[in-house]
Amino acid sequence: MANVVLKDLRKSYGNVDVIKGVDLTINDGEFCVFVGPSGCGKSTLLRMIAGLEDITGGSLAIGDKVVNEVQPKDRGVAMVFQSYAIFPHMTVRENVEFGLTIAKATKAEKEAKVAEAARILQMEHLLDRRPSQLSGGQRQRVAIGRAIVRKPEVFLFDEPLSNLDASLRMDMRMEIGKLHKDLRATMIYVTHDQVEAMTLADKIVVLRDGIVQQIGAPMDLYHHPANLFVAGFIGSPSMNFLDVEVKGRDGDALVVSNGALDPVGVPSTLEATTGTRLKLGIRPQYLRPSTDTQAGKLHGTVTLTERLGSETVVNLRLTDDSALIAALGEDAIFDRGRNVSLSFDPTRAHLFFAE
Amino acid sequence: MAIVTPENRGLRLVVRYTVLTIIAVIFCFPLVFMIMSSFKPSQQLLTDTGSLRAFLPVGDLSFDNYIEAFARAPIGLFVFNSMFVTGTTVILTLLICSMTAFSFVYLKWRGRGLVLSIILATLIVPFETIVIPLLLLASKLPWLGLHGIEWGWLNSYRVQIIPFVADGLTIFLFVQYFKDLPGELIEAARVEGASWPQIYRRIVMPLSGPVMATAAILKFLAMYNSYLWPLMVVQKEQYRPVMVGLQYFFQLNIAWGEIMAYLSLITVPVLAFYLLLQRAFIASIASTGVKG
Ligand SMILES: Nc1ncnc2c1ncn2[C@@H]1O[C@H](COP(=O)(O)OP(=O)(O)OP(=O)(O)O)[C@@H](O)[C@H]1O
Ligand SMILES: [Mg+2]
């Protein structure tokens, strides 16, 4: 089995820098997810690990061996592509055993391994079909089957579920999670779906413009985002950001307020003097309607209410004219136009310097 | 704006098929004329050309022209020569040009863009402009034969084959086709452990049926119809191809009937080859621009 270590890894196309120095250690058996907005370099980074893109600078080691110049076939990796990339001229069986055929495995060995992969992925009945006779989900299974038969040390997934419909995506997500537990292999998974990231990952890497913003366990990132970008990227609906002004320091808390927010002390280590403008981040889930209008900290008017069943998402216009989203309990009912006050636990709020 | 209703759909089909049939018939006329004429004596053949009778099996029909054509020229030998030269060239061309295109599209070597544009530039150079230098070259090239090194390639099969086994058009066809193949298929094969030769043989070639058929037909026609080059480099009957063989019939008095018989005979291999590849050829045209 293998760990994957990236040291100051860089990639440029001509003079366009795409990956700008990534340091990352993925432990043996870990499930690591790359997330970030479109174009931030997730696929590029994954393809560099696969050996499909040249490395411009830095070093990449798989299983303690630097592989910068090693061909993809000799890196001990398997990859599942967004388009599945199953060979249209081969049957499912031929597709799944392709790597073994190339490696000159014996017939018996191939048969045994294909049978095992087919059992794990529940596709025994598909083995003699052609790819054109398969549904999207079945094609995805074939692609995963092709990856697992060789028992590679590192699995690479590039948005493997993005072409599937919502319910199938959930099924396959769980299957990939299960596969990881069964195989105990190192997996690196690219997605821009943060639900996939949160549910599957042992470790999430948030990328932006080719720079790592934060690396950590899912709940770490959720509760302790390192910066404004990560705070806004992780969590759904996204975190609210309010422009606030520092009024003073109270022990280890900074007292902040604005036109719609009564002064409140938020624990923070930021070095900010009175009068500094900061961003206050509050997750929609941590806002509570205040029974007593006076006790609330935030004041505004309801502009839209969406009842999702398990929760009710309320859009508000605050008295300083900024917008706010609150995810309230399932039975919360707020009519449009109603004035409300919301409270929150200051220890669950975050302060950031404005970017 | 035409409106399709159940009432006029049948009518539209009739119109469409009528037009297509007329076009098809027009394209068949020369062929029909050739075959019909091959059964007529020269005298009748010439008078018939003035009327529609030229396309009809009327008058004094016989196989005499065929018998005389066989007597006048070693047709079997010529057809064999042409088939051998053409077949070998087509196979070698498909192999060499697909490998060349593979290297241009998939292997990242320095200067490949420049080399490809030079190759494509050769498309606009007419063969006639290079034929004399090529002839001089061919007359001096060495060849390792059964009796040691020989000098000069004239009067051989190789001189008709080797200069044509790589050409810009075929390379261009393959390059375009390979560029349209999904790149992730190649990448998947690479990650699965396939080497470049294995990718060529197991992934790219099996998916290249349509372009192979197109390239094969174009090359077949060009080679089978070649006249100028074999006329210049082959003096011995032993290596002579069909088109050059036509000159046997342009003696003092031109035997039109025999010429038609000869042409009918040498057209048979072309039709056979075309029918063989027709399905793949049509599939390739139909698939252009439509990615499945
Ligand atoms: N061959 C190339 N030449 C130049 N720039 C490229 C090339 N390939 C990718 N890029 C650029 O690199 C950046 C990162 O691309 P990449 O495909 O890694 O993004 P991504 O994070 O996977 O996005 P998405 O979520 O849309 O798949 C993009 O800005 C893209 O324009
Ligand atoms: Mg991508």
XYZ file of C-alpha atoms and ligand atoms in Angstrom:
679
model
C 0.000 0.000 0.000
C 1.108 3.510 -0.547
C 1.080 7.032 0.689
C 1.230 9.971 -1.684
C 3.416 12.950 -0.922
C 3.378 16.187 -2.899
C 6.147 18.704 -2.261
C 5.821 22.188 -3.737
C 4.202 20.633 -6.796
C 3.817 23.033 -9.715
C 2.297 23.004 -13.181
C 2.387 25.648 -15.869
C 1.065 25.666 -19.397
C 3.470 28.007 -21.161
C 3.517 30.970 -18.826
C 0.120 30.249 -17.291
C 0.570 28.833 -13.803
C -2.186 26.379 -12.990
C -0.849 24.615 -9.893
C 1.154 27.022 -7.803
C 3.069 24.974 -5.270
C 1.015 22.307 -3.505
C 2.306 20.608 -0.360
C 0.230 17.642 0.681
C 0.652 14.290 2.383
C -1.962 11.627 1.832
C -1.507 8.697 4.167
C -1.736 5.067 3.215
C -5.384 4.012 3.072
C -6.711 7.513 3.382
C -9.664 8.860 1.390
C -8.628 12.294 0.236
C -10.994 14.612 -1.608
C -9.995 17.623 -3.700
C -12.693 20.274 -3.834
C -12.776 23.749 -5.240
C -14.560 25.850 -7.822
C -14.418 25.019 -11.524
C -11.038 25.702 -13.080
C -9.113 25.734 -9.796
C -6.842 22.896 -10.907
C -8.356 19.817 -9.247
C -8.276 17.674 -12.359
C -4.832 18.915 -13.280
C -3.479 17.944 -9.875
C -5.080 14.503 -10.093
C -3.768 13.965 -13.604
C -0.298 14.933 -12.444
C -0.513 12.227 -9.804
C -1.688 9.774 -12.489
C 1.205 10.756 -14.726
C -1.003 12.082 -17.514
C 0.368 15.623 -17.135
C 4.028 16.534 -16.875
C 5.195 18.034 -13.626
C 6.680 21.510 -14.031
C 8.224 21.749 -10.585
C 8.414 20.146 -7.161
C 8.269 16.461 -6.401
C 5.649 13.752 -6.294
C 6.213 10.536 -4.387
C 3.991 7.471 -4.325
C 4.893 4.858 -1.720
C 8.082 6.744 -0.792
C 9.370 6.656 -4.371
C 9.650 9.874 -6.363
C 7.697 9.299 -9.570
C 8.017 12.640 -11.375
C 9.452 10.962 -14.458
C 7.698 7.599 -14.138
C 5.186 6.574 -16.817
C 1.544 6.252 -15.705
C 1.625 2.504 -16.206
C 4.451 2.121 -13.721
C 2.973 4.239 -10.941
C 0.641 1.626 -9.492
C -2.399 3.847 -9.865
C -5.840 3.275 -11.329
C -8.106 6.033 -12.504
C -11.829 6.432 -13.010
C -12.728 9.188 -15.428
C -15.718 11.484 -15.509
C -16.642 10.149 -18.949
C -16.011 6.562 -17.720
C -13.683 6.002 -20.694
C -14.646 2.374 -21.165
C -13.448 0.919 -24.444
C -16.429 0.781 -26.812
C -15.078 -2.071 -28.932
C -14.682 -4.489 -26.042
C -17.222 -6.355 -23.958
C -17.603 -5.509 -20.304
C -15.449 -8.496 -19.405
C -12.695 -7.446 -21.806
C -12.841 -3.961 -20.387
C -12.574 -5.093 -16.808
C -9.699 -7.474 -17.487
C -7.845 -5.079 -19.790
C -5.123 -4.236 -17.280
C -4.626 -7.916 -16.508
C -4.416 -8.781 -20.204
C -1.746 -6.141 -20.655
C 0.092 -7.553 -17.655
C -0.083 -11.007 -19.305
C -2.076 -12.615 -16.511
C -3.160 -16.224 -16.994
C -6.685 -17.005 -18.072
C -7.623 -18.554 -14.746
C -6.263 -15.609 -12.834
C -8.182 -13.167 -15.008
C -11.389 -15.116 -14.607
C -11.078 -15.227 -10.836
C -10.307 -11.556 -10.470
C -13.017 -10.440 -12.864
C -15.517 -12.617 -11.030
C -14.544 -11.054 -7.729
C -14.784 -7.501 -9.062
C -18.122 -8.301 -10.674
C -19.395 -9.664 -7.390
C -18.289 -6.601 -5.429
C -19.940 -4.290 -7.957
C -22.960 -6.550 -8.563
C -22.491 -6.695 -12.305
C -22.080 -10.415 -12.963
C -24.998 -10.326 -15.393
C -23.399 -7.544 -17.447
C -20.073 -9.170 -18.243
C -20.880 -10.236 -21.791
C -22.567 -7.031 -22.855
C -21.157 -4.228 -24.949
C -20.721 -0.783 -23.391
C -23.378 0.626 -25.719
C -25.913 -1.664 -24.059
C -25.309 -0.235 -20.589
C -26.894 2.582 -18.608
C -24.818 5.400 -17.149
C -24.664 3.822 -13.711
C -23.686 0.458 -15.155
C -20.924 2.062 -17.212
C -19.636 3.681 -14.073
C -19.532 0.275 -12.400
C -17.521 -1.110 -15.301
C -15.048 1.752 -15.017
C -14.668 1.118 -11.293
C -14.405 -2.617 -11.943
C -11.580 -2.034 -14.391
C -9.827 0.014 -11.729
C -10.153 -2.494 -8.893
C -9.148 -5.771 -10.595
C -5.502 -4.826 -10.701
C -5.471 -4.078 -6.979
C -3.635 -0.781 -7.435
C -2.115 1.028 -4.493
C -3.761 4.328 -5.297
C -7.175 4.993 -6.823
C -7.841 8.250 -8.583
C -11.374 9.454 -9.279
C -12.144 12.547 -11.349
C -15.742 13.561 -10.702
C -16.922 9.995 -11.271
C -20.532 10.685 -10.346
C -21.204 13.979 -12.045
C -22.898 12.383 -15.071
C -25.382 10.432 -12.966
C -28.800 11.511 -11.781
C -29.321 12.483 -8.174
C -30.565 9.214 -6.710
C -28.036 7.069 -8.555
C -25.338 9.451 -7.442
C -26.279 8.856 -3.834
C -26.202 5.058 -4.313
C -22.848 5.124 -6.042
C -21.457 7.505 -3.443
C -22.271 5.015 -0.735
C -20.796 2.195 -2.802
C -17.556 4.056 -3.282
C -17.429 4.689 0.455
C -17.984 0.994 1.065
C -15.391 0.061 -1.518
C -12.850 2.190 0.279
C -13.563 0.423 3.543
C -13.333 -3.003 1.878
C -10.191 -2.391 -0.136
C -8.362 -0.181 2.366
C -6.582 1.472 -0.540
C -5.478 5.062 -0.808
C -8.096 6.995 -2.749
C -7.960 10.466 -4.185
C -11.256 11.851 -5.335
C -12.025 15.049 -7.207
C -15.428 16.639 -6.952
C -17.085 19.982 -6.735
C -19.999 18.468 -4.888
C -19.394 19.236 -1.263
C -21.836 16.592 -0.066
C -19.589 13.969 -1.674
C -16.590 15.652 -0.127
C -18.085 15.797 3.363
C -19.461 12.253 3.369
C -16.578 10.366 1.765
C -13.444 12.127 2.883
C -11.028 11.407 5.646
C -9.211 14.482 4.465
C -10.444 17.350 2.342
C -8.153 19.585 0.337
C -9.753 22.880 -0.643
C -8.157 24.385 -3.734
C -8.529 27.786 -5.273
C -6.623 29.030 -8.307
C -4.039 26.295 -7.905
C -3.321 27.121 -4.277
C -4.308 24.972 -1.303
C -6.595 26.939 0.982
C -6.955 24.393 3.754
C -6.386 20.720 4.444
C -8.311 18.905 7.131
C -10.980 16.478 8.209
C -14.478 17.375 6.987
C -15.789 18.558 10.342
C -12.557 20.485 10.961
C -13.130 22.464 7.836
C -16.763 22.949 8.732
C -16.147 24.195 12.223
C -12.778 25.850 11.829
C -12.443 27.244 8.317
C -9.031 28.818 7.850
C -10.245 31.688 5.711
C -13.199 33.375 4.143
C -12.996 31.214 1.013
C -13.127 27.880 2.821
C -15.851 29.167 5.107
C -17.966 30.104 2.103
C -17.186 26.955 0.153
C -17.913 24.278 2.747
C -21.463 23.913 4.031
C -24.845 24.219 2.410
C -26.524 26.660 2.260
C -23.298 28.699 2.346
C -22.214 30.636 5.360
C -23.568 34.178 5.701
C -21.005 36.954 5.738
C -21.822 40.287 7.346
C -19.679 43.417 7.096
C -19.000 44.424 10.690
C -16.868 46.939 12.530
C -14.748 46.210 15.587
C -15.964 48.132 18.637
C -13.351 46.859 21.066
C -11.878 43.787 22.717
C -13.455 41.872 25.592
C -11.046 39.253 26.895
C -10.445 36.796 24.047
C -13.450 38.070 22.141
C -13.771 40.922 19.692
C -16.885 43.006 20.054
C -18.379 43.741 16.646
C -21.560 45.271 15.308
C -23.190 46.888 12.309
C -26.478 48.517 11.381
C -28.439 45.299 11.699
C -26.367 43.593 14.370
C -26.343 44.529 18.023
C -22.818 44.532 19.536
C -21.706 40.998 20.242
C -18.449 39.500 21.507
C -17.116 36.831 19.137
C -14.135 34.717 20.282
C -11.277 35.447 17.901
C -7.523 35.584 17.748
C -7.470 38.158 14.952
C -5.272 41.148 15.659
C -7.858 43.824 14.954
C -8.037 47.283 16.450
C -11.175 49.273 17.115
C -12.688 50.550 13.878
C -11.320 47.725 11.678
C -13.809 46.339 9.185
C -14.155 42.556 9.356
C -16.404 39.841 7.955
C -18.576 37.972 10.412
C -19.457 34.468 9.239
C -22.538 32.698 10.587
C -23.802 29.377 9.239
C -27.505 29.431 8.350
C -28.027 26.397 10.579
C -26.817 28.250 13.668
C -29.350 31.058 13.447
C -32.396 30.805 15.717
C -35.544 32.868 15.655
C -35.716 34.968 18.766
C -38.967 34.617 20.700
C -38.438 37.994 22.261
C -37.717 40.586 19.588
C -35.488 42.514 21.970
C -33.242 39.555 22.846
C -32.312 38.892 19.189
C -29.050 40.155 17.770
C -29.948 40.473 14.085
C -32.929 42.341 12.702
C -34.536 42.103 9.285
C -37.533 41.366 7.085
C -38.446 38.048 5.490
C -38.171 38.140 1.683
C -38.613 34.467 0.802
C -39.397 31.228 2.614
C -38.530 27.814 1.191
C -39.926 24.826 3.034
C -37.716 21.798 2.325
C -39.435 19.448 4.757
C -36.632 18.786 7.187
C -35.845 22.469 7.447
C -37.133 25.818 6.328
C -34.768 28.146 4.547
C -35.633 31.765 5.168
C -34.163 34.624 3.136
C -34.041 37.919 4.944
C -33.218 41.504 4.148
C -31.458 42.980 7.164
C -32.054 46.494 8.346
C -28.681 47.581 6.861
C -29.939 46.236 3.495
C -27.661 43.176 3.327
C -29.049 39.698 2.684
C -29.045 36.761 5.090
C -30.095 33.126 4.878
C -31.299 31.166 7.889
C -32.031 27.437 8.018
C -34.627 27.022 10.699
C -36.547 24.099 12.163
C -39.074 22.258 10.075
C -42.030 23.919 11.708
C -40.780 27.467 11.426
C -43.303 29.592 9.559
C -42.378 33.065 8.508
C -44.555 34.981 6.119
C -43.061 37.277 3.581
C -42.658 40.799 4.848
C -42.631 39.913 8.485
C -40.069 41.588 10.735
C -37.982 39.106 12.682
C -35.070 38.989 15.057
C -32.536 36.189 15.016
C -30.044 35.119 17.606
C -26.956 32.953 17.392
C -24.285 31.406 19.562
C -21.226 33.719 19.225
C -18.853 30.807 19.820
C -20.092 29.302 16.541
C -19.502 32.466 14.562
C -16.250 33.296 12.764
C -14.404 36.525 12.127
C -12.256 37.017 9.025
C -10.327 39.868 7.543
C -12.114 41.064 4.436
C -10.215 39.969 1.308
C -41.379 26.442 -45.967
C -42.397 22.870 -46.680
C -44.925 21.369 -44.360
C -44.909 17.633 -43.799
C -48.356 16.156 -43.387
C -49.407 12.528 -43.623
C -51.031 13.327 -46.980
C -47.982 14.724 -48.707
C -45.361 12.536 -47.097
C -45.815 9.810 -49.687
C -45.589 12.359 -52.464
C -42.398 13.798 -50.999
C -40.867 10.349 -50.896
C -41.804 9.754 -54.540
C -40.181 13.037 -55.563
C -37.089 12.339 -53.507
C -36.596 8.843 -54.873
C -37.238 9.974 -58.448
C -34.533 12.623 -58.197
C -32.083 10.200 -56.592
C -32.828 7.550 -59.209
C -32.234 9.977 -62.068
C -28.884 10.988 -60.576
C -27.892 7.372 -60.033
C -28.807 6.490 -63.624
C -26.778 9.407 -64.984
C -23.767 8.171 -63.040
C -24.318 4.684 -64.427
C -24.481 5.753 -68.100
C -20.740 5.587 -68.838
C -20.524 2.203 -67.165
C -23.521 0.871 -69.092
C -22.130 2.291 -72.319
C -18.815 0.576 -71.686
C -20.315 -2.806 -70.957
C -22.824 -2.704 -73.832
C -20.194 -1.583 -76.299
C -17.869 -4.378 -75.274
C -20.267 -6.831 -76.868
C -20.626 -4.970 -80.179
C -18.403 -5.007 -83.270
C -16.395 -1.777 -83.657
C -18.399 -0.649 -86.679
C -21.769 -0.928 -84.917
C -20.350 0.544 -81.748
C -19.399 3.755 -83.532
C -22.727 4.174 -85.308
C -24.644 3.403 -82.091
C -22.956 6.264 -80.219
C -25.152 8.695 -82.125
C -28.328 7.390 -80.438
C -29.702 5.822 -77.276
C -28.830 2.469 -78.796
C -25.380 3.018 -77.307
C -26.821 2.073 -73.920
C -28.869 -0.889 -75.075
C -27.939 -4.506 -75.779
C -29.068 -4.450 -79.416
C -27.661 -5.542 -82.736
C -24.876 -8.014 -83.307
C -23.800 -9.058 -79.797
C -20.934 -11.462 -79.149
C -17.916 -12.205 -76.961
C -15.570 -11.673 -79.906
C -14.115 -8.500 -78.409
C -13.192 -10.325 -75.231
C -11.556 -13.169 -77.097
C -9.557 -10.767 -79.217
C -8.602 -8.629 -76.244
C -7.173 -11.675 -74.492
C -5.280 -12.556 -77.648
C -3.822 -9.092 -77.987
C -2.680 -8.467 -74.370
C -1.756 -10.652 -71.390
C -4.736 -9.329 -69.437
C -4.425 -11.822 -66.617
C -0.855 -10.747 -65.979
C -1.725 -7.055 -66.070
C -4.620 -7.489 -63.664
C -2.435 -9.540 -61.365
C 0.304 -6.891 -61.478
C -2.132 -4.114 -60.709
C -3.836 -6.039 -57.936
C -0.525 -6.978 -56.380
C 0.911 -3.463 -56.546
C -2.333 -1.845 -55.410
C -3.059 -4.338 -52.639
C 0.454 -4.170 -51.211
C 0.482 -0.389 -51.385
C -2.900 -0.071 -49.696
C -1.884 -2.340 -46.817
C 1.482 -0.659 -46.326
C -0.072 2.792 -46.592
C -2.668 2.054 -43.925
C 0.018 0.702 -41.632
C 2.602 3.428 -42.144
C 0.252 6.399 -42.288
C -1.758 5.341 -39.250
C 1.452 4.943 -37.260
C 2.688 8.312 -38.450
C -0.583 9.976 -37.517
C -0.553 8.178 -34.163
C 2.805 9.688 -33.388
C 1.647 13.162 -34.425
C -1.497 13.032 -32.315
C -0.458 11.106 -29.206
C 3.298 11.257 -28.765
C 4.583 14.584 -27.585
C 7.788 15.072 -29.524
C 9.455 18.349 -30.275
C 8.770 19.833 -33.683
C 5.860 17.566 -34.576
C 3.674 20.524 -35.501
C 6.220 21.747 -38.015
C 6.797 18.312 -39.525
C 3.057 17.761 -39.863
C 2.574 21.055 -41.654
C 5.384 20.176 -44.056
C 3.707 16.844 -44.775
C 0.365 18.533 -45.320
C 2.017 21.051 -47.615
C 2.949 18.189 -49.940
C -0.776 17.823 -50.634
C -0.670 20.843 -52.929
C 2.367 19.669 -54.903
C 1.158 17.993 -58.123
C 2.772 14.650 -58.778
C 3.770 15.765 -62.291
C 6.147 18.379 -60.882
C 8.223 15.860 -58.950
C 7.987 12.951 -61.337
C 11.257 13.619 -63.195
C 13.468 13.966 -60.078
C 11.698 10.952 -58.632
C 12.456 8.969 -61.771
C 16.152 9.908 -61.602
C 16.231 8.892 -57.973
C 14.472 5.602 -58.591
C 16.837 4.746 -61.419
C 19.824 4.964 -59.061
C 18.581 3.560 -55.753
C 20.224 0.429 -54.389
C 18.308 -2.718 -53.540
C 19.448 -5.756 -51.685
C 18.216 -8.633 -53.832
C 18.907 -12.334 -54.074
C 22.086 -11.635 -56.060
C 23.574 -9.044 -53.711
C 23.233 -5.299 -54.127
C 21.589 -4.141 -57.356
C 21.456 -0.559 -58.505
C 18.353 1.035 -59.947
C 14.767 0.225 -59.221
C 13.342 0.434 -62.736
C 11.311 -2.505 -64.017
C 10.174 -3.954 -60.736
C 7.193 -4.071 -58.407
C 8.979 -2.107 -55.710
C 9.354 0.975 -57.874
C 5.584 1.009 -58.248
C 4.928 0.418 -54.547
C 7.469 2.039 -52.266
C 7.201 5.663 -53.455
C 3.492 5.595 -52.599
C 3.297 3.856 -49.228
C 3.150 7.159 -47.360
C 1.173 10.135 -48.504
C -0.006 13.383 -47.005
C -3.679 12.818 -47.654
C -3.840 9.500 -45.821
C -1.823 10.872 -42.916
C -4.173 13.835 -42.798
C -7.244 11.569 -42.729
C -5.824 9.550 -39.846
C -4.688 12.629 -37.917
C -8.159 14.146 -38.121
C -9.788 10.909 -37.066
C -7.438 10.315 -34.143
C -7.930 13.850 -32.888
C -11.648 13.142 -32.647
C -11.238 9.928 -30.675
C -11.983 10.592 -26.991
C -8.645 11.333 -25.319
C -9.751 9.735 -22.070
C -9.833 6.318 -23.747
C -6.134 6.642 -24.466
C -5.429 7.944 -20.986
C -7.393 5.128 -19.410
C -5.360 2.613 -21.391
C -2.129 4.300 -20.321
C -3.089 4.189 -16.677
C -4.120 0.542 -17.076
C -0.556 -0.203 -18.081
C -0.649 -0.273 -21.871
C 2.454 0.813 -23.754
C 2.154 3.028 -26.832
C 2.401 0.091 -29.258
C -0.286 -1.702 -27.259
C -2.503 1.379 -27.311
C -2.037 1.585 -31.071
C -2.911 -2.040 -31.610
C -5.572 -2.656 -28.976
C -7.386 0.672 -28.683
C -6.790 3.016 -31.581
C -6.753 0.615 -34.531
C -9.868 -1.340 -33.521
C -11.727 1.983 -33.339
C -10.442 3.171 -36.715
C -12.538 1.029 -39.063
C -14.305 3.934 -40.790
C -11.166 5.930 -41.530
C -9.335 2.808 -42.690
C -12.108 2.081 -45.168
C -12.071 5.635 -46.480
C -8.298 5.732 -46.800
C -8.216 2.273 -48.388
C -10.744 3.154 -51.072
C -9.062 6.432 -51.972
C -5.656 4.782 -52.130
C -6.965 1.801 -54.082
C -8.475 4.022 -56.762
C -5.385 6.196 -57.046
C -3.068 3.203 -57.328
C -5.206 1.097 -59.627
C -5.661 4.037 -61.985
C -2.028 5.115 -61.969
C -0.659 5.537 -65.482
C 2.090 8.136 -65.740
C 4.493 6.647 -63.203
C 4.337 2.993 -64.321
C 4.560 4.149 -67.914
C 7.883 5.809 -67.083
C 9.464 3.243 -64.787
C 8.285 -0.066 -66.264
C 9.384 -1.124 -69.716
C 9.102 -4.842 -69.201
C 5.726 -6.461 -69.796
C 6.330 -8.651 -66.775
C 5.636 -5.769 -64.352
C 3.159 -3.769 -66.409
C -0.138 -2.706 -64.763
C -3.579 -2.509 -66.366
C -3.705 1.164 -67.249
C -0.448 1.059 -69.144
C -1.688 -2.123 -70.788
C -4.341 -0.019 -72.484
C -1.757 1.162 -75.019
C -1.791 -2.326 -76.574
C -5.130 -1.376 -78.066
C -4.137 1.984 -79.514
C -2.277 0.607 -82.497
C -2.726 1.646 -86.166
C -6.475 1.146 -86.189
C -8.004 1.627 -82.789
C -10.086 -1.379 -81.756
C -12.832 0.320 -79.761
C -14.755 -2.867 -79.103
C -11.698 -4.560 -77.638
C -10.888 -1.497 -75.580
C -14.379 -1.623 -74.105
C -13.972 -5.314 -73.365
C -10.610 -4.669 -71.730
C -11.985 -1.819 -69.654
C -14.983 -3.884 -68.569
C -12.654 -6.614 -67.393
C -10.325 -4.357 -65.435
C -13.263 -2.612 -63.783
C -14.351 -5.821 -62.097
C -11.685 -5.730 -59.336
C -12.558 -2.109 -58.550
C -16.231 -2.918 -58.152
C -15.450 -5.948 -56.043
C -13.207 -3.956 -53.742
C -15.694 -1.142 -53.487
C -18.584 -3.435 -52.626
C -16.402 -5.043 -49.985
C -15.721 -1.757 -48.247
C -18.947 0.010 -49.103
C -20.634 -0.544 -45.781
C -17.713 0.711 -43.761
C -17.269 3.608 -46.177
C -20.843 4.764 -45.821
C -20.629 4.349 -42.051
C -17.583 6.571 -42.019
C -19.268 9.311 -44.004
C -22.384 9.057 -41.886
C -20.378 9.277 -38.660
C -18.477 12.419 -39.611
C -19.367 15.128 -37.148
C -21.710 12.909 -35.188
C -19.919 11.625 -32.156
C -21.677 8.711 -30.512
N -3.847 22.245 -21.849
C -4.071 23.388 -21.150
N -3.520 24.548 -21.544
C -3.724 25.680 -20.842
N -4.482 25.770 -19.743
C -5.061 24.649 -19.292
C -4.887 23.389 -19.973
N -5.581 22.454 -19.293
C -6.163 23.093 -18.262
N -5.846 24.406 -18.252
C -6.276 25.399 -17.259
O -5.937 24.924 -15.997
C -6.907 25.318 -15.045
C -7.295 24.136 -14.204
O -7.978 23.198 -14.997
P -8.616 21.908 -14.342
O -9.191 21.108 -15.441
O -7.622 21.265 -13.489
O -9.786 22.521 -13.481
P -10.796 21.758 -12.515
O -10.540 22.248 -11.158
O -10.727 20.303 -12.744
O -12.187 22.326 -13.007
P -13.578 21.555 -13.208
O -14.234 21.487 -11.883
O -14.319 22.457 -14.142
O -13.296 20.227 -13.808
C -8.056 25.919 -15.825
O -8.035 27.310 -15.635
C -7.774 25.568 -17.247
O -8.172 26.601 -18.096
Mg -12.015 18.818 -13.662
